[in-house]
CSV table of C-alpha atoms in Angstrom, one decimal:
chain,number,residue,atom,x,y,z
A,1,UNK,CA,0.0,0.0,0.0
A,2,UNK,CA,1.2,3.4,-0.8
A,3,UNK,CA,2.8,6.3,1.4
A,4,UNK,CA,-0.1,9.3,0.7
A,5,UNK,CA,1.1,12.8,1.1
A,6,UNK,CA,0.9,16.4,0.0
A,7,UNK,CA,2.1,18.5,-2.7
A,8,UNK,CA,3.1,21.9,-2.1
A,9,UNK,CA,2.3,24.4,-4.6
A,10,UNK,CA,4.9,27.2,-4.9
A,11,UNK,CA,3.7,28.9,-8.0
A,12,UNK,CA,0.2,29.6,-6.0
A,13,UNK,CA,1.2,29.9,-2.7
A,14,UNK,CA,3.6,32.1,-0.4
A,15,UNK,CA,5.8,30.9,2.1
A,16,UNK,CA,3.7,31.3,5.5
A,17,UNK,CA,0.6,30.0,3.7
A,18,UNK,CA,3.1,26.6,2.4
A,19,UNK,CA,4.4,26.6,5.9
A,20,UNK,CA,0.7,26.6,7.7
A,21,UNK,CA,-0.1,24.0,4.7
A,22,UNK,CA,2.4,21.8,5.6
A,23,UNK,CA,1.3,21.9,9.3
A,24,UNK,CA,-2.2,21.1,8.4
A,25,UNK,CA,-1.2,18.1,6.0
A,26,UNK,CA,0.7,16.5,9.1
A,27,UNK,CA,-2.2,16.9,11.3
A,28,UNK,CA,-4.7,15.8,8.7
A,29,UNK,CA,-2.4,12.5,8.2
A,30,UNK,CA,-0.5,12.6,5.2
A,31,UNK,CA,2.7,11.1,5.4
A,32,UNK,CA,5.4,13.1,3.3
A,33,UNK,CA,6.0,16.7,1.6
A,34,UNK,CA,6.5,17.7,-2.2
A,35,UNK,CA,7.3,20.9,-2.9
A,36,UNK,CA,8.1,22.3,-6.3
A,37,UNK,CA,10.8,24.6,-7.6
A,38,UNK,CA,10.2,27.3,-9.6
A,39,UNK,CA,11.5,31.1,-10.4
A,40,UNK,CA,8.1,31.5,-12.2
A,41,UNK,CA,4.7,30.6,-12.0
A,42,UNK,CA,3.1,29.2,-15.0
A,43,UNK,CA,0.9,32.1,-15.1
A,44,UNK,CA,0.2,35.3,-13.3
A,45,UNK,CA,-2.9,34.1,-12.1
A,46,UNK,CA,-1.1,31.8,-9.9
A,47,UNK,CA,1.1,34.7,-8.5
A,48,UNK,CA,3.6,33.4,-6.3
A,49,UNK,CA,7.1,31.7,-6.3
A,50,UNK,CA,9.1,31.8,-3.1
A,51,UNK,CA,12.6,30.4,-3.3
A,52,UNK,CA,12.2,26.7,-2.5
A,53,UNK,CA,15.3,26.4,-0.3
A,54,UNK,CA,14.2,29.3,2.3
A,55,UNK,CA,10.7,27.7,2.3
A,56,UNK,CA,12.1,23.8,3.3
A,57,UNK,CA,14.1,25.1,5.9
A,58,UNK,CA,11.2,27.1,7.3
A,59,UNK,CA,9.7,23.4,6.9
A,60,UNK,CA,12.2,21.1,8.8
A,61,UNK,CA,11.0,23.7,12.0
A,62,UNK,CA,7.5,23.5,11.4
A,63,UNK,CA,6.7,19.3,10.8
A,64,UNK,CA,8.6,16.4,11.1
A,65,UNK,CA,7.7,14.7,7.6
A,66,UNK,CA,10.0,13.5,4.5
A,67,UNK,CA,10.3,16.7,2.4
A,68,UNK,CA,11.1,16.2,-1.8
A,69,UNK,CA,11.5,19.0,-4.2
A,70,UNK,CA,9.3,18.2,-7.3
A,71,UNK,CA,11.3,18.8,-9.0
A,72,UNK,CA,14.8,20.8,-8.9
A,73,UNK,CA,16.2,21.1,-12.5
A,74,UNK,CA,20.4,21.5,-11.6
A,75,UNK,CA,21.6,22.1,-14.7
A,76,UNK,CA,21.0,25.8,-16.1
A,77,UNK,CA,19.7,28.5,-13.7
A,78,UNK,CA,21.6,27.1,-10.7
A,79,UNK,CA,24.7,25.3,-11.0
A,80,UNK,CA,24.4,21.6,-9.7
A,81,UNK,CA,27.4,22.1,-7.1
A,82,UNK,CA,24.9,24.8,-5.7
A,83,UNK,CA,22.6,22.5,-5.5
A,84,UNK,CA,24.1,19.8,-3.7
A,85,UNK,CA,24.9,22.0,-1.1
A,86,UNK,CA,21.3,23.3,-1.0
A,87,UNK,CA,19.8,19.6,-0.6
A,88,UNK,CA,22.7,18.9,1.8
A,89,UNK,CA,22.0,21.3,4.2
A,90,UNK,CA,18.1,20.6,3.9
A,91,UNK,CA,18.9,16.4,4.6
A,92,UNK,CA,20.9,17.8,8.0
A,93,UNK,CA,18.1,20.1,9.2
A,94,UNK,CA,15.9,17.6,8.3
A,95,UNK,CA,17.8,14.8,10.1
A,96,UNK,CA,17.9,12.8,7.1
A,97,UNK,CA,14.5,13.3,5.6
A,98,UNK,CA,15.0,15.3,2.6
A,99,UNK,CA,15.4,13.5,-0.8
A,100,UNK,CA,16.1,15.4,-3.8
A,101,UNK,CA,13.9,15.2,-7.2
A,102,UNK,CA,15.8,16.4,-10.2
A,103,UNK,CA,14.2,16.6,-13.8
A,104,UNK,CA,15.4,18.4,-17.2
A,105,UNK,CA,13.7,21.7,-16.3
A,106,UNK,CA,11.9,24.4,-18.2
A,107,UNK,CA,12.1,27.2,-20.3
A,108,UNK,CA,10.0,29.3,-18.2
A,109,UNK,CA,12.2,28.7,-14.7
A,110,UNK,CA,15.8,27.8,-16.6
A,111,UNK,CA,16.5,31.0,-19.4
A,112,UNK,CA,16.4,33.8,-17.2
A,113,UNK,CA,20.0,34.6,-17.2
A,114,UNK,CA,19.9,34.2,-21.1
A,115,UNK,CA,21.6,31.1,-21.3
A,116,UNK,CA,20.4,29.1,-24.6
A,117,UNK,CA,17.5,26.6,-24.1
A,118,UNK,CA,19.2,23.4,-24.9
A,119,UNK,CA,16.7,20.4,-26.9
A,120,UNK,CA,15.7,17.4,-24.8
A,121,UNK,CA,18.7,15.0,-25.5
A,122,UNK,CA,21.2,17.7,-24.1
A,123,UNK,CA,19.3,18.6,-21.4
A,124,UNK,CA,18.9,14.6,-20.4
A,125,UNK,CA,22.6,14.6,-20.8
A,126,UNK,CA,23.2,17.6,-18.8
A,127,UNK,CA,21.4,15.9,-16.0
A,128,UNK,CA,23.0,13.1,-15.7
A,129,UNK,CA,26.6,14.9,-15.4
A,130,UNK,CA,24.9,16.8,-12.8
A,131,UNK,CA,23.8,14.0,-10.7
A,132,UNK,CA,27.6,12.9,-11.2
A,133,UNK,CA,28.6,16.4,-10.4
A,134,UNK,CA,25.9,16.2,-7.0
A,135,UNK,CA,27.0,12.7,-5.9
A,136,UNK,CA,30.8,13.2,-5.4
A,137,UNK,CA,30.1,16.6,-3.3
A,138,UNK,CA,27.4,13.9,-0.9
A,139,UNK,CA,30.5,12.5,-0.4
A,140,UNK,CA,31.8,15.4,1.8
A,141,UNK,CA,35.1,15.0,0.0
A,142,UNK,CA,37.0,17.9,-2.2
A,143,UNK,CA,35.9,17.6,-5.9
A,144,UNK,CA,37.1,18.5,-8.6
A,145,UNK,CA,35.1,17.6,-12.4
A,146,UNK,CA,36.1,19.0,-15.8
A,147,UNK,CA,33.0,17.4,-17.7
A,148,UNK,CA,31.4,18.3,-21.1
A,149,UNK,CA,29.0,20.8,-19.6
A,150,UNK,CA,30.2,21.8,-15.8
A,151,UNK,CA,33.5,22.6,-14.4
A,152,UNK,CA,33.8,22.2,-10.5
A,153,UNK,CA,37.2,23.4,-8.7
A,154,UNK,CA,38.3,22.4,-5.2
A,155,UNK,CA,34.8,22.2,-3.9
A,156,UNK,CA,33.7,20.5,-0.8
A,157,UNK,CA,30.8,20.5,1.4
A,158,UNK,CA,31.5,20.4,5.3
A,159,UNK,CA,28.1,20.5,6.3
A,160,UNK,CA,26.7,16.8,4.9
A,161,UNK,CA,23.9,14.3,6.4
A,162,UNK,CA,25.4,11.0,7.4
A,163,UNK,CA,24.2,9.2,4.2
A,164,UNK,CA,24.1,11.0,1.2
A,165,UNK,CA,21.3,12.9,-0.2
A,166,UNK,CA,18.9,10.1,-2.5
A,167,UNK,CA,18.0,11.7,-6.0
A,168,UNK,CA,15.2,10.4,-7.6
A,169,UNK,CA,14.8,11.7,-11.2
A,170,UNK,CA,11.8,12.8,-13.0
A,171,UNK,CA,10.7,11.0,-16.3
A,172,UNK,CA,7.3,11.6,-18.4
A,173,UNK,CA,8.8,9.5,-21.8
A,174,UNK,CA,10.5,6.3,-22.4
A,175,UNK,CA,14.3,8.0,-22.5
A,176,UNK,CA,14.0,9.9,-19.0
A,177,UNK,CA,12.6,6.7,-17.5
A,178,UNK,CA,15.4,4.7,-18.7
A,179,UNK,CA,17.8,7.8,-17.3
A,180,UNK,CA,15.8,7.5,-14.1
A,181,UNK,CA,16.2,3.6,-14.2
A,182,UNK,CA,20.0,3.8,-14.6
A,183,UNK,CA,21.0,7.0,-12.6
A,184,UNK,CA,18.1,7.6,-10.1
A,185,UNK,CA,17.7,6.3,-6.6
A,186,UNK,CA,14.0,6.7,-7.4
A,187,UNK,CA,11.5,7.7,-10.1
A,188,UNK,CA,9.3,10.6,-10.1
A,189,UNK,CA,6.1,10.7,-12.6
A,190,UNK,CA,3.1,12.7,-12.5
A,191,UNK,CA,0.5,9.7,-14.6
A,192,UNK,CA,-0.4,6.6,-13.1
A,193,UNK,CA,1.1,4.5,-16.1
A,194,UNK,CA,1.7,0.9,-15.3
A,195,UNK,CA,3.9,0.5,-18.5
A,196,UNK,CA,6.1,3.5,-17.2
A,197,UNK,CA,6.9,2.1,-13.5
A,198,UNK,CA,7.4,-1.3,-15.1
A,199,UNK,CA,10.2,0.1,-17.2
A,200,UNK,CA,11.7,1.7,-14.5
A,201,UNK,CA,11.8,-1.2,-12.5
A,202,UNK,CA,12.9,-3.9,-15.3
A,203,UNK,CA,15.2,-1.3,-16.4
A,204,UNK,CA,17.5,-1.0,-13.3
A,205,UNK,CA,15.2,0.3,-11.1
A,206,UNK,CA,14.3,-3.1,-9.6
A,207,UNK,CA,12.8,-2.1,-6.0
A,208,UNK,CA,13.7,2.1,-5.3
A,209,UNK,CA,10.9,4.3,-4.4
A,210,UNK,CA,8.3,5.2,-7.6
A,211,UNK,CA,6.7,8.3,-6.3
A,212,UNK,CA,3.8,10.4,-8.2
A,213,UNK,CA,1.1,12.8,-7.8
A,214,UNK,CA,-2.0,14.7,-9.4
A,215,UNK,CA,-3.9,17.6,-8.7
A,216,UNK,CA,-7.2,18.3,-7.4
A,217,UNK,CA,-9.8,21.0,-6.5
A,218,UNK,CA,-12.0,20.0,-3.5
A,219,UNK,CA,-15.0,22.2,-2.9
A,220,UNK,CA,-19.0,22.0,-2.4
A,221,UNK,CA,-19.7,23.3,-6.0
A,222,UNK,CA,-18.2,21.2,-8.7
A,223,UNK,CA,-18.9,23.7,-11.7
A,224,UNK,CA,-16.9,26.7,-9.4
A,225,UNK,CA,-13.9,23.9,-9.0
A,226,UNK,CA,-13.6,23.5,-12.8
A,227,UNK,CA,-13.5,26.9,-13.3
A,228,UNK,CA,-11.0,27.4,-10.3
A,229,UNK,CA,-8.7,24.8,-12.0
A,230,UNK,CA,-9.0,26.2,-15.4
A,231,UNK,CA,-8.3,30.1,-14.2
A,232,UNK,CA,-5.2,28.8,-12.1
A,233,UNK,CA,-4.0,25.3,-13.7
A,234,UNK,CA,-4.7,25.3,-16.9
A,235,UNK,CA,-1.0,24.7,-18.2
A,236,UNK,CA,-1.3,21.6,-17.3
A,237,UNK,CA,-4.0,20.4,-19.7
A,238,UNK,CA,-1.5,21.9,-22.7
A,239,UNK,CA,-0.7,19.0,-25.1
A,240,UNK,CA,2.7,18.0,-26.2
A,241,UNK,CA,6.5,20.2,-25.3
A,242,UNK,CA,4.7,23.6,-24.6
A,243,UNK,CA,5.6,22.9,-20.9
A,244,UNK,CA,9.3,22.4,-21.7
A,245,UNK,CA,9.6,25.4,-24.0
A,246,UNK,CA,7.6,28.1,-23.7
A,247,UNK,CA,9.6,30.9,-21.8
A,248,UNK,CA,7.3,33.3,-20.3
A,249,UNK,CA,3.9,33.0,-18.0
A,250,UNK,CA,2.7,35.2,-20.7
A,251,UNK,CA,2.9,32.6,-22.9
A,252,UNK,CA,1.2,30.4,-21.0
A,253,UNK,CA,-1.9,32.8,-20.1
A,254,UNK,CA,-1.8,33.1,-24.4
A,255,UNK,CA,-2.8,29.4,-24.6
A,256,UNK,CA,-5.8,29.3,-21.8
A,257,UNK,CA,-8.1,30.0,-24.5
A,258,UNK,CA,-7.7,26.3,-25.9
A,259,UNK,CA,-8.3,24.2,-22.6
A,260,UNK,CA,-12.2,24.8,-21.7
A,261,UNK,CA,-14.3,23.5,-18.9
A,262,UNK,CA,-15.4,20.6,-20.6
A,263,UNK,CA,-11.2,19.4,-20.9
A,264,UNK,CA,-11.3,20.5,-16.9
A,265,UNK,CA,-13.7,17.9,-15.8
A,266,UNK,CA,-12.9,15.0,-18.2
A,267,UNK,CA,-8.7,15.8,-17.1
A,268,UNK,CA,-8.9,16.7,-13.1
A,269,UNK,CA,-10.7,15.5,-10.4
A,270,UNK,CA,-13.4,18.6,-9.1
A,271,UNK,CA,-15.9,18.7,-6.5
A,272,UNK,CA,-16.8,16.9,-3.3
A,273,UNK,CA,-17.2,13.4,-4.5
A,274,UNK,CA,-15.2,10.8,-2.1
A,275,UNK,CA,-15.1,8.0,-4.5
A,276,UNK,CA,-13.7,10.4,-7.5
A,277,UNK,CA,-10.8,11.8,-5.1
A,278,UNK,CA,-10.4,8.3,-4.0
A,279,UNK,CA,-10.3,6.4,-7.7
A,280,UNK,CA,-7.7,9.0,-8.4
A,281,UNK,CA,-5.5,8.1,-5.6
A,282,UNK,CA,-5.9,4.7,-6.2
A,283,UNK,CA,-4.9,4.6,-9.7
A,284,UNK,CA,-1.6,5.4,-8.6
A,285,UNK,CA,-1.3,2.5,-6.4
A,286,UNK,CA,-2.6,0.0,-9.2
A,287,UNK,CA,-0.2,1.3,-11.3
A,288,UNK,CA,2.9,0.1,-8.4
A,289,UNK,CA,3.6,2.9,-7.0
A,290,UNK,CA,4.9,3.7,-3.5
A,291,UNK,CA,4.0,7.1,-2.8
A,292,UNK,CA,1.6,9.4,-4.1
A,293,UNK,CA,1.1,13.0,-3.5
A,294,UNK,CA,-2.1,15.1,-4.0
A,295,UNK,CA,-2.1,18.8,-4.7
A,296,UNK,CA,-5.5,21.2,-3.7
A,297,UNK,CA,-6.2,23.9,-6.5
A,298,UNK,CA,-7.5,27.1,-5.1
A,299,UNK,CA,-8.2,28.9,-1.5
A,300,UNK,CA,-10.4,26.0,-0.2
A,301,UNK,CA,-7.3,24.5,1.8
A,302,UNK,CA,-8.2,24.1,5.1
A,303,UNK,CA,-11.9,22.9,4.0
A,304,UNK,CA,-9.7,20.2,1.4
A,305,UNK,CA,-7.7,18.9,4.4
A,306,UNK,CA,-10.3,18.0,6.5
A,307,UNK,CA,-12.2,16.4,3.8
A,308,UNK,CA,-9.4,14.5,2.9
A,309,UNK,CA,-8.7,13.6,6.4
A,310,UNK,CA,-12.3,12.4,7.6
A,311,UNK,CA,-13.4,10.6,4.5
A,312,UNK,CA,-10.3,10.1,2.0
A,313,UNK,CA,-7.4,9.2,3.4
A,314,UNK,CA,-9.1,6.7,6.1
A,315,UNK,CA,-10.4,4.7,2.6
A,316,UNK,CA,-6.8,5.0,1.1
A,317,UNK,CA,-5.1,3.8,4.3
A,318,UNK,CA,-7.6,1.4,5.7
């Protein structure tokens, strides 16, 4: 049976609201903490994108569950010797219960210093030097690393956990899950696809931690959720690359127009229904995975968590 927890939205909330979210998802009975890691939001709508690092250390204070980034991208906007020190000092504060989640980025968080937006095979290849890069500094020994894409000097981390950080990697098609299958110390996926966790596992993966999650929008009136999710989410109903390439949230807020409320109900899971919320969870676990994280779309938070914790999560667990 799966581990069920929460994922924190940074692109719609601030930093005391994800704190106080955080602090209801423990009470409520969730088990773990995703948290994603953005510069932008995908649209304005959405308004908000507090640093991810400043936020999980305000986190490690506030509850005593796992905490993942969902996911980090290491490779353009920050530098991944950066970011093993980052997830280092999170896995001490956190005595030990930080993992990393890494993926191949986007446009929208990754060219804002005006580096060049590299295609998918690069930026698969840039990763895995970067978990290379990431892994030596775990070590807490002095690194140096003349790669093809990052240079690292006499670098060391003094302030390490006492096992090194896990990175699981993020993979939506057949190449990043056989990256994820050969580099990764877990997989990270956001559809419950059989087909995908099976070739993670026969593909090296064999028995590490498949972790996933969707998004939902609780709330008494079903028709005011769709429209909640389509105002504030609809990104994520875009077909295709958009997600990867497009470089601005105005670009996003350009597309709206083609997702309507009918692609809202058919896509996410809206209203008050226990055995919808429920089915949608459970897909997940059919599918063999070991955690699964659920997001809440909209201001109905506090009304979402105890809904999930009086009549969801006691179906899920029991």
């Amino acid at each position: 049976m799966p581990e069920y927890g929460y994922f924190l939205s940074c692109e719609e909330h601030g930093p005391a609201e994800l704190v106080e979210q955080a602090r209801m998802a423990e009470q409520a009975g969730f088990q773990a903490l995703w948290i994603s890691d953005h510069y932008h939001p995908w649209n304005d709508a959405q308004g908000q994108s507090p640093f991810v690092w400043s936020v999980i250390g305000a986190l490690s204070e506030a509850v005593s569950l796992p905490i993942e980034t969902a996911v980090t991208c290491p490779t353009v906007r920050t530098h991944p010797a950066v970011v093993a020190q980052a997830a280092a000092t999170c896995a001490v504060m956190t005595g030990g219960r930080f993992r990393l989640g890494v993926g191949t980025g986007e446009a929208l968080n990754e060219h804002i210093l005006g580096d060049a937006w590299p295609p998918a095979h690069i930026r698969m290849e840039m990763l895995e030097e970067a978990i290379t890069v990431m892994r030596k500094l775990f070590t807490g020994e002095e690194v140096s690393h003349r790669g093809t894409h990052y240079t690292v000097e006499n670098a060391r981390l003094y302030t390490v956990p006492e096992e090194p950080v896990p990175i699981d990697v993020s993979g939506f098609g057949p190449k990043a899950t056989s990256l994820a299958a050969r580099v990764g110390d877990g997989y990270i996926t956001m559809m419950p696809e059989e087909p995908m966790v099976e070739q993670f596992r026969k593909g090296g993966g064999g028995t590490k931690l498949v972790s996933g999650g969707t998004k939902v929008c609780y709330g008494t009136d079903r028709d005011e959720a769709v429209r909640t999710v389509r105002r504030l989410w609809a990104n994520e109903l875009l077909p295709g690359e958009m997600g990867q390439v497009l470089p601005t949230p105005r670009h996003f807020e350009q597309l709206e127009p083609l997702v309507t409320e009918d692609m809202v109900r058919d896509g996410r899971v809206c209203g008050d229904d226990v055995d919808e919320h429920v089915g949608a969870l459970n897909a997940f676990a059919e599918a063999g995975f070991d955690r699964v994280y659920v997001n809440q779309i909209g201001p109905e938070q506090r009304a979402f968590f105890d809904f999930y914790r009086t009549k969801v999560l006691p179906q899920l667990q029991g």
